[in-house]
Amino acid sequence: MAEVSFKRDLNSKRTSYIDWDEYFMAIAFLSAKRSKDPCTQVGACIVNNDKRIVGIGYNGMPMRCDDDEFPWGKSSRNSLDTKYLYVCHAEINAVLNKNSSDVKDCTIYVALFPCNECAKVIIQSGIKTVIYMSDKNAHKVETIAAKKMFDAADIKYRQYIPKNQKIEINFSDINWNEMSQLPQTPTKQGD
């Protein structure tokens, strides 16, 4: 089988770059990879009007709460033995982890439509737009309440429809290992 070779035009702008929505949603998905939740990993990325990231978060245990000591399960006879009373959602963590004075008028990209508790934080923080990927919990009262609050507070929300099934991060694209093994250019010694 013949190998296909693609020749790049090094004198023209590259046209296969990702757009802003793809970029910020991919950041949210990459952030979700930090989550230790065995069932649902969610990430969030807050962006200001200048297309600058001002906050990132993922779902996980609160700081200083050892995630080996708290439950990750979804069901138990005792609600104290489930994750629901402990886990901080990605949206809340993104707002709390902001690197600006506020997130007023920003957009939040999130993998899963926010629950009612996250909707309250989004509204109170001044975020104006929610871009989500999945609305798999649309039937749940928490999601219905979130949409009701967003509508009342004039928060815009829309579903992100991906243009690509996946965006690959390949660390070998840069060939950093080869670069670090290149012979050093001799430097001229002073007289």
PDB file of C-alpha atoms in Angstrom:
ATOM      1  CA  MET A   1       0.000   0.000   0.000  1.00  0.00           C
ATOM      2  CA  ALA A   2       1.413   3.350  -1.028  1.00  0.00           C
ATOM      3  CA  GLU A   3       1.942   5.968   1.649  1.00  0.00           C
ATOM      4  CA  VAL A   4       0.064   9.217   1.085  1.00  0.00           C
ATOM      5  CA  SER A   5       2.148  12.333   1.486  1.00  0.00           C
ATOM      6  CA  PHE A   6       0.635  15.756   2.087  1.00  0.00           C
ATOM      7  CA  LYS A   7       2.698  18.733   1.092  1.00  0.00           C
ATOM      8  CA  ARG A   8       2.222  21.894   3.118  1.00  0.00           C
ATOM      9  CA  ASP A   9       2.324  25.312   1.531  1.00  0.00           C
ATOM     10  CA  LEU A  10       4.756  27.107   3.829  1.00  0.00           C
ATOM     11  CA  ASN A  11       4.016  30.462   2.199  1.00  0.00           C
ATOM     12  CA  SER A  12       0.284  30.603   2.929  1.00  0.00           C
ATOM     13  CA  LYS A  13      -1.833  30.689   6.048  1.00  0.00           C
ATOM     14  CA  ARG A  14      -2.830  27.265   7.298  1.00  0.00           C
ATOM     15  CA  THR A  15      -6.544  26.588   6.754  1.00  0.00           C
ATOM     16  CA  SER A  16      -7.048  23.489   8.915  1.00  0.00           C
ATOM     17  CA  TYR A  17      -6.937  25.286  12.274  1.00  0.00           C
ATOM     18  CA  ILE A  18      -9.772  24.905  14.779  1.00  0.00           C
ATOM     19  CA  ASP A  19     -12.284  27.700  15.387  1.00  0.00           C
ATOM     20  CA  TRP A  20     -12.839  29.460  18.730  1.00  0.00           C
ATOM     21  CA  ASP A  21     -15.765  27.273  19.824  1.00  0.00           C
ATOM     22  CA  GLU A  22     -13.777  24.112  19.071  1.00  0.00           C
ATOM     23  CA  TYR A  23     -10.776  25.482  20.928  1.00  0.00           C
ATOM     24  CA  PHE A  24     -12.625  26.465  24.100  1.00  0.00           C
ATOM     25  CA  MET A  25     -14.782  23.327  24.191  1.00  0.00           C
ATOM     26  CA  ALA A  26     -11.632  21.247  23.710  1.00  0.00           C
ATOM     27  CA  ILE A  27     -10.079  23.064  26.697  1.00  0.00           C
ATOM     28  CA  ALA A  28     -13.179  22.148  28.732  1.00  0.00           C
ATOM     29  CA  PHE A  29     -12.843  18.510  27.654  1.00  0.00           C
ATOM     30  CA  LEU A  30      -9.104  18.496  28.386  1.00  0.00           C
ATOM     31  CA  SER A  31      -9.818  19.916  31.849  1.00  0.00           C
ATOM     32  CA  ALA A  32     -12.310  17.100  32.439  1.00  0.00           C
ATOM     33  CA  LYS A  33      -9.426  14.639  32.061  1.00  0.00           C
ATOM     34  CA  ARG A  34      -8.256  15.836  35.517  1.00  0.00           C
ATOM     35  CA  SER A  35     -11.481  14.604  37.156  1.00  0.00           C
ATOM     36  CA  LYS A  36     -11.228  11.468  39.281  1.00  0.00           C
ATOM     37  CA  ASP A  37     -14.961  10.805  39.110  1.00  0.00           C
ATOM     38  CA  PRO A  38     -15.371   7.221  37.820  1.00  0.00           C
ATOM     39  CA  CYS A  39     -18.725   7.944  36.151  1.00  0.00           C
ATOM     40  CA  THR A  40     -18.881  11.500  34.827  1.00  0.00           C
ATOM     41  CA  GLN A  41     -15.953  13.760  34.014  1.00  0.00           C
ATOM     42  CA  VAL A  42     -16.939  17.343  33.268  1.00  0.00           C
ATOM     43  CA  GLY A  43     -14.763  20.340  32.478  1.00  0.00           C
ATOM     44  CA  ALA A  44     -15.578  24.021  32.107  1.00  0.00           C
ATOM     45  CA  CYS A  45     -13.776  26.927  30.464  1.00  0.00           C
ATOM     46  CA  ILE A  46     -14.741  30.578  31.013  1.00  0.00           C
ATOM     47  CA  VAL A  47     -13.831  33.040  28.270  1.00  0.00           C
ATOM     48  CA  ASN A  48     -14.108  36.830  28.223  1.00  0.00           C
ATOM     49  CA  ASN A  49     -15.178  38.997  25.289  1.00  0.00           C
ATOM     50  CA  ASP A  50     -11.565  39.281  24.120  1.00  0.00           C
ATOM     51  CA  LYS A  51     -11.405  35.482  23.654  1.00  0.00           C
ATOM     52  CA  ARG A  52      -9.141  35.113  26.698  1.00  0.00           C
ATOM     53  CA  ILE A  53      -9.538  32.210  29.096  1.00  0.00           C
ATOM     54  CA  VAL A  54     -10.288  33.594  32.556  1.00  0.00           C
ATOM     55  CA  GLY A  55     -11.251  30.402  34.395  1.00  0.00           C
ATOM     56  CA  ILE A  56     -11.003  26.637  34.108  1.00  0.00           C
ATOM     57  CA  GLY A  57     -12.434  23.893  36.292  1.00  0.00           C
ATOM     58  CA  TYR A  58     -13.412  20.243  36.485  1.00  0.00           C
ATOM     59  CA  ASN A  59     -15.566  18.203  38.840  1.00  0.00           C
ATOM     60  CA  GLY A  60     -13.794  16.940  41.921  1.00  0.00           C
ATOM     61  CA  MET A  61     -13.538  17.002  45.690  1.00  0.00           C
ATOM     62  CA  PRO A  62     -12.976  20.326  47.479  1.00  0.00           C
ATOM     63  CA  MET A  63      -9.417  21.337  48.257  1.00  0.00           C
ATOM     64  CA  ARG A  64      -7.945  19.632  51.311  1.00  0.00           C
ATOM     65  CA  CYS A  65     -10.659  16.944  51.186  1.00  0.00           C
ATOM     66  CA  ASP A  66      -8.708  13.797  50.393  1.00  0.00           C
ATOM     67  CA  ASP A  67     -10.327  12.182  47.365  1.00  0.00           C
ATOM     68  CA  ASP A  68      -9.264   8.788  48.713  1.00  0.00           C
ATOM     69  CA  GLU A  69     -11.260   9.411  51.890  1.00  0.00           C
ATOM     70  CA  PHE A  70     -14.539  10.603  50.347  1.00  0.00           C
ATOM     71  CA  PRO A  71     -16.975   8.417  48.371  1.00  0.00           C
ATOM     72  CA  TRP A  72     -17.179   8.366  44.593  1.00  0.00           C
ATOM     73  CA  GLY A  73     -20.234   6.094  44.350  1.00  0.00           C
ATOM     74  CA  LYS A  74     -23.635   7.179  43.066  1.00  0.00           C
ATOM     75  CA  SER A  75     -25.891   5.036  45.217  1.00  0.00           C
ATOM     76  CA  SER A  76     -26.012   3.957  48.830  1.00  0.00           C
ATOM     77  CA  ARG A  77     -28.651   3.589  51.509  1.00  0.00           C
ATOM     78  CA  ASN A  78     -26.952   6.485  53.262  1.00  0.00           C
ATOM     79  CA  SER A  79     -26.631   9.639  51.141  1.00  0.00           C
ATOM     80  CA  LEU A  80     -23.498  10.530  53.151  1.00  0.00           C
ATOM     81  CA  ASP A  81     -21.846   7.610  51.371  1.00  0.00           C
ATOM     82  CA  THR A  82     -22.386   9.006  47.851  1.00  0.00           C
ATOM     83  CA  LYS A  83     -20.416  11.598  45.919  1.00  0.00           C
ATOM     84  CA  TYR A  84     -23.328  14.019  45.516  1.00  0.00           C
ATOM     85  CA  LEU A  85     -22.919  15.811  48.840  1.00  0.00           C
ATOM     86  CA  TYR A  86     -19.196  16.391  48.305  1.00  0.00           C
ATOM     87  CA  VAL A  87     -18.158  16.872  44.670  1.00  0.00           C
ATOM     88  CA  CYS A  88     -17.724  20.436  43.381  1.00  0.00           C
ATOM     89  CA  HIS A  89     -18.990  20.762  39.836  1.00  0.00           C
ATOM     90  CA  ALA A  90     -16.769  22.029  37.011  1.00  0.00           C
ATOM     91  CA  GLU A  91     -18.705  25.279  36.555  1.00  0.00           C
ATOM     92  CA  ILE A  92     -18.346  26.247  40.216  1.00  0.00           C
ATOM     93  CA  ASN A  93     -14.641  25.390  40.188  1.00  0.00           C
ATOM     94  CA  ALA A  94     -14.121  27.445  37.016  1.00  0.00           C
ATOM     95  CA  VAL A  95     -15.766  30.496  38.617  1.00  0.00           C
ATOM     96  CA  LEU A  96     -13.802  30.030  41.848  1.00  0.00           C
ATOM     97  CA  ASN A  97     -10.534  29.480  39.933  1.00  0.00           C
ATOM     98  CA  LYS A  98     -10.933  32.635  37.843  1.00  0.00           C
ATOM     99  CA  ASN A  99      -7.757  34.589  37.126  1.00  0.00           C
ATOM    100  CA  SER A 100      -9.523  37.935  36.711  1.00  0.00           C
ATOM    101  CA  SER A 101     -11.390  40.221  39.095  1.00  0.00           C
ATOM    102  CA  ASP A 102     -14.709  38.918  37.797  1.00  0.00           C
ATOM    103  CA  VAL A 103     -16.340  36.909  35.032  1.00  0.00           C
ATOM    104  CA  LYS A 104     -19.045  39.446  34.197  1.00  0.00           C
ATOM    105  CA  ASP A 105     -20.333  39.190  30.609  1.00  0.00           C
ATOM    106  CA  CYS A 106     -18.196  36.091  29.957  1.00  0.00           C
ATOM    107  CA  THR A 107     -19.078  32.847  28.189  1.00  0.00           C
ATOM    108  CA  ILE A 108     -18.732  29.452  29.852  1.00  0.00           C
ATOM    109  CA  TYR A 109     -18.045  26.336  27.768  1.00  0.00           C
ATOM    110  CA  VAL A 110     -19.084  23.161  29.534  1.00  0.00           C
ATOM    111  CA  ALA A 111     -19.388  19.530  28.501  1.00  0.00           C
ATOM    112  CA  LEU A 112     -22.713  18.948  30.276  1.00  0.00           C
ATOM    113  CA  PHE A 113     -25.643  21.359  30.664  1.00  0.00           C
ATOM    114  CA  PRO A 114     -25.333  22.949  34.128  1.00  0.00           C
ATOM    115  CA  CYS A 115     -27.471  21.792  37.042  1.00  0.00           C
ATOM    116  CA  ASN A 116     -29.607  24.207  39.072  1.00  0.00           C
ATOM    117  CA  GLU A 117     -26.863  24.810  41.663  1.00  0.00           C
ATOM    118  CA  CYS A 118     -24.309  25.674  38.987  1.00  0.00           C
ATOM    119  CA  ALA A 119     -26.906  27.825  37.206  1.00  0.00           C
ATOM    120  CA  LYS A 120     -27.243  29.937  40.361  1.00  0.00           C
ATOM    121  CA  VAL A 121     -23.464  30.478  40.479  1.00  0.00           C
ATOM    122  CA  ILE A 122     -23.334  31.267  36.753  1.00  0.00           C
ATOM    123  CA  ILE A 123     -26.101  33.847  37.105  1.00  0.00           C
ATOM    124  CA  GLN A 124     -24.671  35.406  40.279  1.00  0.00           C
ATOM    125  CA  SER A 125     -21.173  35.647  38.761  1.00  0.00           C
ATOM    126  CA  GLY A 126     -22.414  37.658  35.762  1.00  0.00           C
ATOM    127  CA  ILE A 127     -21.710  35.089  33.034  1.00  0.00           C
ATOM    128  CA  LYS A 128     -23.997  35.871  30.097  1.00  0.00           C
ATOM    129  CA  THR A 129     -23.656  32.847  27.785  1.00  0.00           C
ATOM    130  CA  VAL A 130     -23.521  29.086  28.341  1.00  0.00           C
ATOM    131  CA  ILE A 131     -22.273  26.837  25.540  1.00  0.00           C
ATOM    132  CA  TYR A 132     -22.756  23.179  26.377  1.00  0.00           C
ATOM    133  CA  MET A 133     -22.159  19.926  24.548  1.00  0.00           C
ATOM    134  CA  SER A 134     -24.526  17.410  26.139  1.00  0.00           C
ATOM    135  CA  ASP A 135     -28.029  17.883  27.486  1.00  0.00           C
ATOM    136  CA  LYS A 136     -28.406  14.249  28.547  1.00  0.00           C
ATOM    137  CA  ASN A 137     -30.081  15.316  31.804  1.00  0.00           C
ATOM    138  CA  ALA A 138     -32.723  17.522  30.142  1.00  0.00           C
ATOM    139  CA  HIS A 139     -35.465  15.424  31.758  1.00  0.00           C
ATOM    140  CA  LYS A 140     -34.168  15.986  35.311  1.00  0.00           C
ATOM    141  CA  VAL A 141     -35.744  18.640  37.538  1.00  0.00           C
ATOM    142  CA  GLU A 142     -32.290  20.152  38.215  1.00  0.00           C
ATOM    143  CA  THR A 143     -31.771  20.854  34.506  1.00  0.00           C
ATOM    144  CA  ILE A 144     -35.336  22.082  33.994  1.00  0.00           C
ATOM    145  CA  ALA A 145     -34.870  24.480  36.936  1.00  0.00           C
ATOM    146  CA  ALA A 146     -31.526  25.653  35.516  1.00  0.00           C
ATOM    147  CA  LYS A 147     -33.121  26.496  32.158  1.00  0.00           C
ATOM    148  CA  LYS A 148     -36.004  28.259  33.902  1.00  0.00           C
ATOM    149  CA  MET A 149     -33.520  30.427  35.849  1.00  0.00           C
ATOM    150  CA  PHE A 150     -31.364  31.091  32.764  1.00  0.00           C
ATOM    151  CA  ASP A 151     -34.443  32.211  30.822  1.00  0.00           C
ATOM    152  CA  ALA A 152     -35.588  34.496  33.655  1.00  0.00           C
ATOM    153  CA  ALA A 153     -32.077  35.991  34.031  1.00  0.00           C
ATOM    154  CA  ASP A 154     -31.636  36.430  30.251  1.00  0.00           C
ATOM    155  CA  ILE A 155     -28.677  34.042  30.132  1.00  0.00           C
ATOM    156  CA  LYS A 156     -28.197  32.803  26.579  1.00  0.00           C
ATOM    157  CA  TYR A 157     -27.449  29.115  26.110  1.00  0.00           C
ATOM    158  CA  ARG A 158     -26.837  26.977  23.085  1.00  0.00           C
ATOM    159  CA  GLN A 159     -25.650  23.521  22.291  1.00  0.00           C
ATOM    160  CA  TYR A 160     -22.241  23.124  20.713  1.00  0.00           C
ATOM    161  CA  ILE A 161     -22.289  20.787  17.726  1.00  0.00           C
ATOM    162  CA  PRO A 162     -18.757  19.578  17.007  1.00  0.00           C
ATOM    163  CA  LYS A 163     -17.318  19.882  13.535  1.00  0.00           C
ATOM    164  CA  ASN A 164     -14.884  17.055  14.258  1.00  0.00           C
ATOM    165  CA  GLN A 165     -15.430  13.858  16.217  1.00  0.00           C
ATOM    166  CA  LYS A 166     -12.075  14.333  17.886  1.00  0.00           C
ATOM    167  CA  ILE A 167      -9.215  16.743  18.186  1.00  0.00           C
ATOM    168  CA  GLU A 168      -5.947  14.940  18.699  1.00  0.00           C
ATOM    169  CA  ILE A 169      -3.103  16.216  20.810  1.00  0.00           C
ATOM    170  CA  ASN A 170       0.060  14.552  19.623  1.00  0.00           C
ATOM    171  CA  PHE A 171       3.103  15.569  21.632  1.00  0.00           C
ATOM    172  CA  SER A 172       5.413  14.197  18.937  1.00  0.00           C
ATOM    173  CA  ASP A 173       4.218  16.870  16.471  1.00  0.00           C
ATOM    174  CA  ILE A 174       6.856  19.209  17.902  1.00  0.00           C
ATOM    175  CA  ASN A 175       9.672  16.617  17.906  1.00  0.00           C
ATOM    176  CA  TRP A 176      10.952  18.080  21.185  1.00  0.00           C
ATOM    177  CA  ASN A 177      12.961  14.961  21.944  1.00  0.00           C
ATOM    178  CA  GLU A 178      14.840  15.185  18.652  1.00  0.00           C
ATOM    179  CA  MET A 179      15.448  18.882  19.231  1.00  0.00           C
ATOM    180  CA  SER A 180      16.971  18.259  22.653  1.00  0.00           C
ATOM    181  CA  GLN A 181      19.400  15.737  21.152  1.00  0.00           C
ATOM    182  CA  LEU A 182      20.767  17.995  18.418  1.00  0.00           C
ATOM    183  CA  PRO A 183      24.458  18.742  18.693  1.00  0.00           C
ATOM    184  CA  GLN A 184      25.135  22.002  20.428  1.00  0.00           C
ATOM    185  CA  THR A 185      26.432  24.841  18.279  1.00  0.00           C
ATOM    186  CA  PRO A 186      29.923  25.664  19.444  1.00  0.00           C
ATOM    187  CA  THR A 187      30.226  29.072  20.990  1.00  0.00           C
ATOM    188  CA  LYS A 188      33.164  31.321  20.281  1.00  0.00           C
ATOM    189  CA  GLN A 189      35.451  31.602  23.254  1.00  0.00           C
ATOM    190  CA  GLY A 190      36.682  35.039  24.211  1.00  0.00           C
ATOM    191  CA  ASP A 191      40.321  36.026  23.447  1.00  0.00           C
TER     192      ASP A 191
END
